[in-house]
PDB file of C-alpha atoms in Angstrom:
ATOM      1  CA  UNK A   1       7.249 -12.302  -7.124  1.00  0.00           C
ATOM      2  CA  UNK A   2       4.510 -14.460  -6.544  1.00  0.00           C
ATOM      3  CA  UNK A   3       3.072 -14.386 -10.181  1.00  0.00           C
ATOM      4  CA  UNK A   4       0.548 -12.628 -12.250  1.00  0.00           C
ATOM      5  CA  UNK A   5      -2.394 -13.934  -9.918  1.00  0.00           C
ATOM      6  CA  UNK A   6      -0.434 -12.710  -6.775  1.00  0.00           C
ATOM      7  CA  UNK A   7      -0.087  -8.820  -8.319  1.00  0.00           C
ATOM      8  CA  UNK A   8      -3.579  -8.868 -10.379  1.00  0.00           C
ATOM      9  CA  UNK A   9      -5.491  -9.622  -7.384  1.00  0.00           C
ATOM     10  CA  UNK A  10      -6.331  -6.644  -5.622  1.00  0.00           C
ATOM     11  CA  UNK A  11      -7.135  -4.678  -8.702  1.00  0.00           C
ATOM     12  CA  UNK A  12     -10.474  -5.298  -9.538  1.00  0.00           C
ATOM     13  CA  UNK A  13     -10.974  -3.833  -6.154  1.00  0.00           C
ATOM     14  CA  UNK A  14      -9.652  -0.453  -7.476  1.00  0.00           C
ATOM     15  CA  UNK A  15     -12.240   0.222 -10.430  1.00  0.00           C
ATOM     16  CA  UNK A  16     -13.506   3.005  -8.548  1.00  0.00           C
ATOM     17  CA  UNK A  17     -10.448   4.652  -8.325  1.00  0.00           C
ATOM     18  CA  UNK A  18     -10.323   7.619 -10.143  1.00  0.00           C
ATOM     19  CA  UNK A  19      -7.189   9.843 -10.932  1.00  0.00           C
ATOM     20  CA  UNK A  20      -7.536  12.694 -13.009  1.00  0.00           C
ATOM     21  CA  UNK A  21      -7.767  16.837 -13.549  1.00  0.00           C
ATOM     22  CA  UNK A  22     -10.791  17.045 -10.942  1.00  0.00           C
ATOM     23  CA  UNK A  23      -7.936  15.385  -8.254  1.00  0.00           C
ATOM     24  CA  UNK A  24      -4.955  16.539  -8.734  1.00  0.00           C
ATOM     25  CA  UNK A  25      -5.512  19.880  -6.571  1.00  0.00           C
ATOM     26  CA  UNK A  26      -5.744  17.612  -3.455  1.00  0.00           C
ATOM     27  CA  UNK A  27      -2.538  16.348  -3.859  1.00  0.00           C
ATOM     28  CA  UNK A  28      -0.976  18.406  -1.383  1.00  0.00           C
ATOM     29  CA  UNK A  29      -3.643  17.296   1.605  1.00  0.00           C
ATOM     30  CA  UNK A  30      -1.231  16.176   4.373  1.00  0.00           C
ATOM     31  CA  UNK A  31      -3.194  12.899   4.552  1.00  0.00           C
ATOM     32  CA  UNK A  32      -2.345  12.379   0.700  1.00  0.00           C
ATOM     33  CA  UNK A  33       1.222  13.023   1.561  1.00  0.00           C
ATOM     34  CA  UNK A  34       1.189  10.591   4.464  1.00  0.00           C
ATOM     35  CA  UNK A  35      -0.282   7.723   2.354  1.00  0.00           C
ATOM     36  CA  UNK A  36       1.638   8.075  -0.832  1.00  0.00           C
ATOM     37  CA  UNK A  37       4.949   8.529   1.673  1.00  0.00           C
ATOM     38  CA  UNK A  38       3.560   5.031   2.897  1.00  0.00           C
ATOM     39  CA  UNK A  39       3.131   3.355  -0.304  1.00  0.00           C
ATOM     40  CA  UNK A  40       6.303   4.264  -1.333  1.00  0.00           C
ATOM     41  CA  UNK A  41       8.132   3.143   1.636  1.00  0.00           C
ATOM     42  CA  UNK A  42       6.462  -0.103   1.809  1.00  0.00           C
ATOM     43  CA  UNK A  43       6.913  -0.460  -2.259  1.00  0.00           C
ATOM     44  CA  UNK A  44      10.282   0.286  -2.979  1.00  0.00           C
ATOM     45  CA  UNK A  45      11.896  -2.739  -0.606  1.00  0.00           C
ATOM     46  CA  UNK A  46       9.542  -4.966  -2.899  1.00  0.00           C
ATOM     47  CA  UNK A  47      10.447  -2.978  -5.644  1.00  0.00           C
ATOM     48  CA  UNK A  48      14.418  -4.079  -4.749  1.00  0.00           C
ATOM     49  CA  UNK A  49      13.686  -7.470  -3.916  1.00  0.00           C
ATOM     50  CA  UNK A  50      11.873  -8.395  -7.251  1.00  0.00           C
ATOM     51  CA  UNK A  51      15.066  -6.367  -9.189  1.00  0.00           C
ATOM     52  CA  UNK A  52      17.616  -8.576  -7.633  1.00  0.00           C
ATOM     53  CA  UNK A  53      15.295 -11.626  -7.940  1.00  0.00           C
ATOM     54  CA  UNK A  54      15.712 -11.316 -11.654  1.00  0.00           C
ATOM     55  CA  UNK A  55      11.445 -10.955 -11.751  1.00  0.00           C
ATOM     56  CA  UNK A  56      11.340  -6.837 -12.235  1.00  0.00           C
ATOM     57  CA  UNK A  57      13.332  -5.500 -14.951  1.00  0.00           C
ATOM     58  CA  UNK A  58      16.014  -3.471 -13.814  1.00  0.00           C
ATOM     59  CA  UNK A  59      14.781   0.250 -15.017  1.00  0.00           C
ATOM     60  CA  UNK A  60      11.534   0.023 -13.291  1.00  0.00           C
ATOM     61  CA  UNK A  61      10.967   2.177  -9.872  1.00  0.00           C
ATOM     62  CA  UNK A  62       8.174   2.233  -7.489  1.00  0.00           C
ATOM     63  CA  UNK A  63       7.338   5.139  -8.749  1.00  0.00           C
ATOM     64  CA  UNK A  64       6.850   3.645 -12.267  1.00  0.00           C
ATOM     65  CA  UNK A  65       5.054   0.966 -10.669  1.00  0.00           C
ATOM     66  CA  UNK A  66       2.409   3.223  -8.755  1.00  0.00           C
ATOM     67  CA  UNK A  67       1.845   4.697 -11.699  1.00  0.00           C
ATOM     68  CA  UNK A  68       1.075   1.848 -14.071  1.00  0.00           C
ATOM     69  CA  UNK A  69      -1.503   0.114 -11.408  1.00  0.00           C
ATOM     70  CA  UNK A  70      -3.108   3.644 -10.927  1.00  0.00           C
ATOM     71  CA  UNK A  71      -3.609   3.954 -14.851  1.00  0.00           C
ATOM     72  CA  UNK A  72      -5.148   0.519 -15.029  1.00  0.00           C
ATOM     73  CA  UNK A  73      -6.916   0.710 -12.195  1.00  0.00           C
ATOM     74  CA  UNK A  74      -8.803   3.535 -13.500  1.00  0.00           C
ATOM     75  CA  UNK A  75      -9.928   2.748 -16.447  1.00  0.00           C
ATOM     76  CA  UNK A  76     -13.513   1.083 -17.408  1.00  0.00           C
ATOM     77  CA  UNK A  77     -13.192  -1.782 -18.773  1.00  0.00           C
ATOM     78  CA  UNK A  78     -15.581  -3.976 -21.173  1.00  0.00           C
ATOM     79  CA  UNK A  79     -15.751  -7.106 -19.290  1.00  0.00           C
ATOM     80  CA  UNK A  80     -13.813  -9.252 -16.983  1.00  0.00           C
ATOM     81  CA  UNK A  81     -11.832 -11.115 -19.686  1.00  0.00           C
ATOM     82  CA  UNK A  82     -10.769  -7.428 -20.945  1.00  0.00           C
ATOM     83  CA  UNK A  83      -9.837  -6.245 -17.802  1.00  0.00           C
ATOM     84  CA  UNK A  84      -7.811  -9.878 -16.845  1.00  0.00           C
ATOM     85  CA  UNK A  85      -6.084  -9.530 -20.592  1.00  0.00           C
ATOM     86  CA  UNK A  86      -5.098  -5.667 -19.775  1.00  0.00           C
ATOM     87  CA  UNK A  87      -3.416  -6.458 -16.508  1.00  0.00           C
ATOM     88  CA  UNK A  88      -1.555  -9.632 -17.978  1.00  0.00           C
ATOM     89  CA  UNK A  89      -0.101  -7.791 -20.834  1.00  0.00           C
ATOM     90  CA  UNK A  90       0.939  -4.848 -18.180  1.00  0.00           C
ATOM     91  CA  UNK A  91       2.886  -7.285 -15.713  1.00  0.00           C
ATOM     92  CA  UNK A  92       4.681  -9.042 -18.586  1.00  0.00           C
ATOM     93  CA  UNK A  93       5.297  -5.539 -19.681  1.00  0.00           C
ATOM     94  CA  UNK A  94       7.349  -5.303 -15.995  1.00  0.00           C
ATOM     95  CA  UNK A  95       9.319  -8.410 -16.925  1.00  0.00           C
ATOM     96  CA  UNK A  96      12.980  -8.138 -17.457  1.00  0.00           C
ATOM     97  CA  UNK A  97      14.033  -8.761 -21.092  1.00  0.00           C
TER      98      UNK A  97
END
């Protein structure tokens, strides 16, 4: 992996993001299928790669993955230095131990 920098970049770019109660019943739109069926397909090699690079911990799936960036993408932060701290502590969270 290419570093904190490399994965924390395209987040700030996702604040608008929302994902939540008022969402969920579109989940079954084909054209949500299509892209989550996409960013699943294109995460999981990554996903693999990092693993047997020794950079991803071992129990971690895309799925866990998707999941994490979605919850810190949505959520308001205070500043930029909050926001910066937040996704630090959540990729040395994905660390292997």
């Amino acid at each position: 992996m290419g570093g904190r920098a490399g994965l924390a970049a395209p987040l700030p770019a996702l604040r608008g993001h929302q994902e939540g109660p008022a969402r969920r019943p579109q989940q079954g739109l084909p054209v949500l299928l299509s892209c989550r069926t996409s960013l699943y397909a294109a995460g999981e090699p990554l996903v693999v790669r990092a693993q047997e690079a020794g950079e991803l911990r071992p129990d971690a799936t895309i799925g866990d993955v998707i999941r994490m960036v979605s919850g810190v993408a949505g959520v308001a932060f205070e500043d930029d230095e909050q926001r910066d701290r937040v996704v630090a502590m959540t990729i040395d969270g994905l660390r292997p131990r």
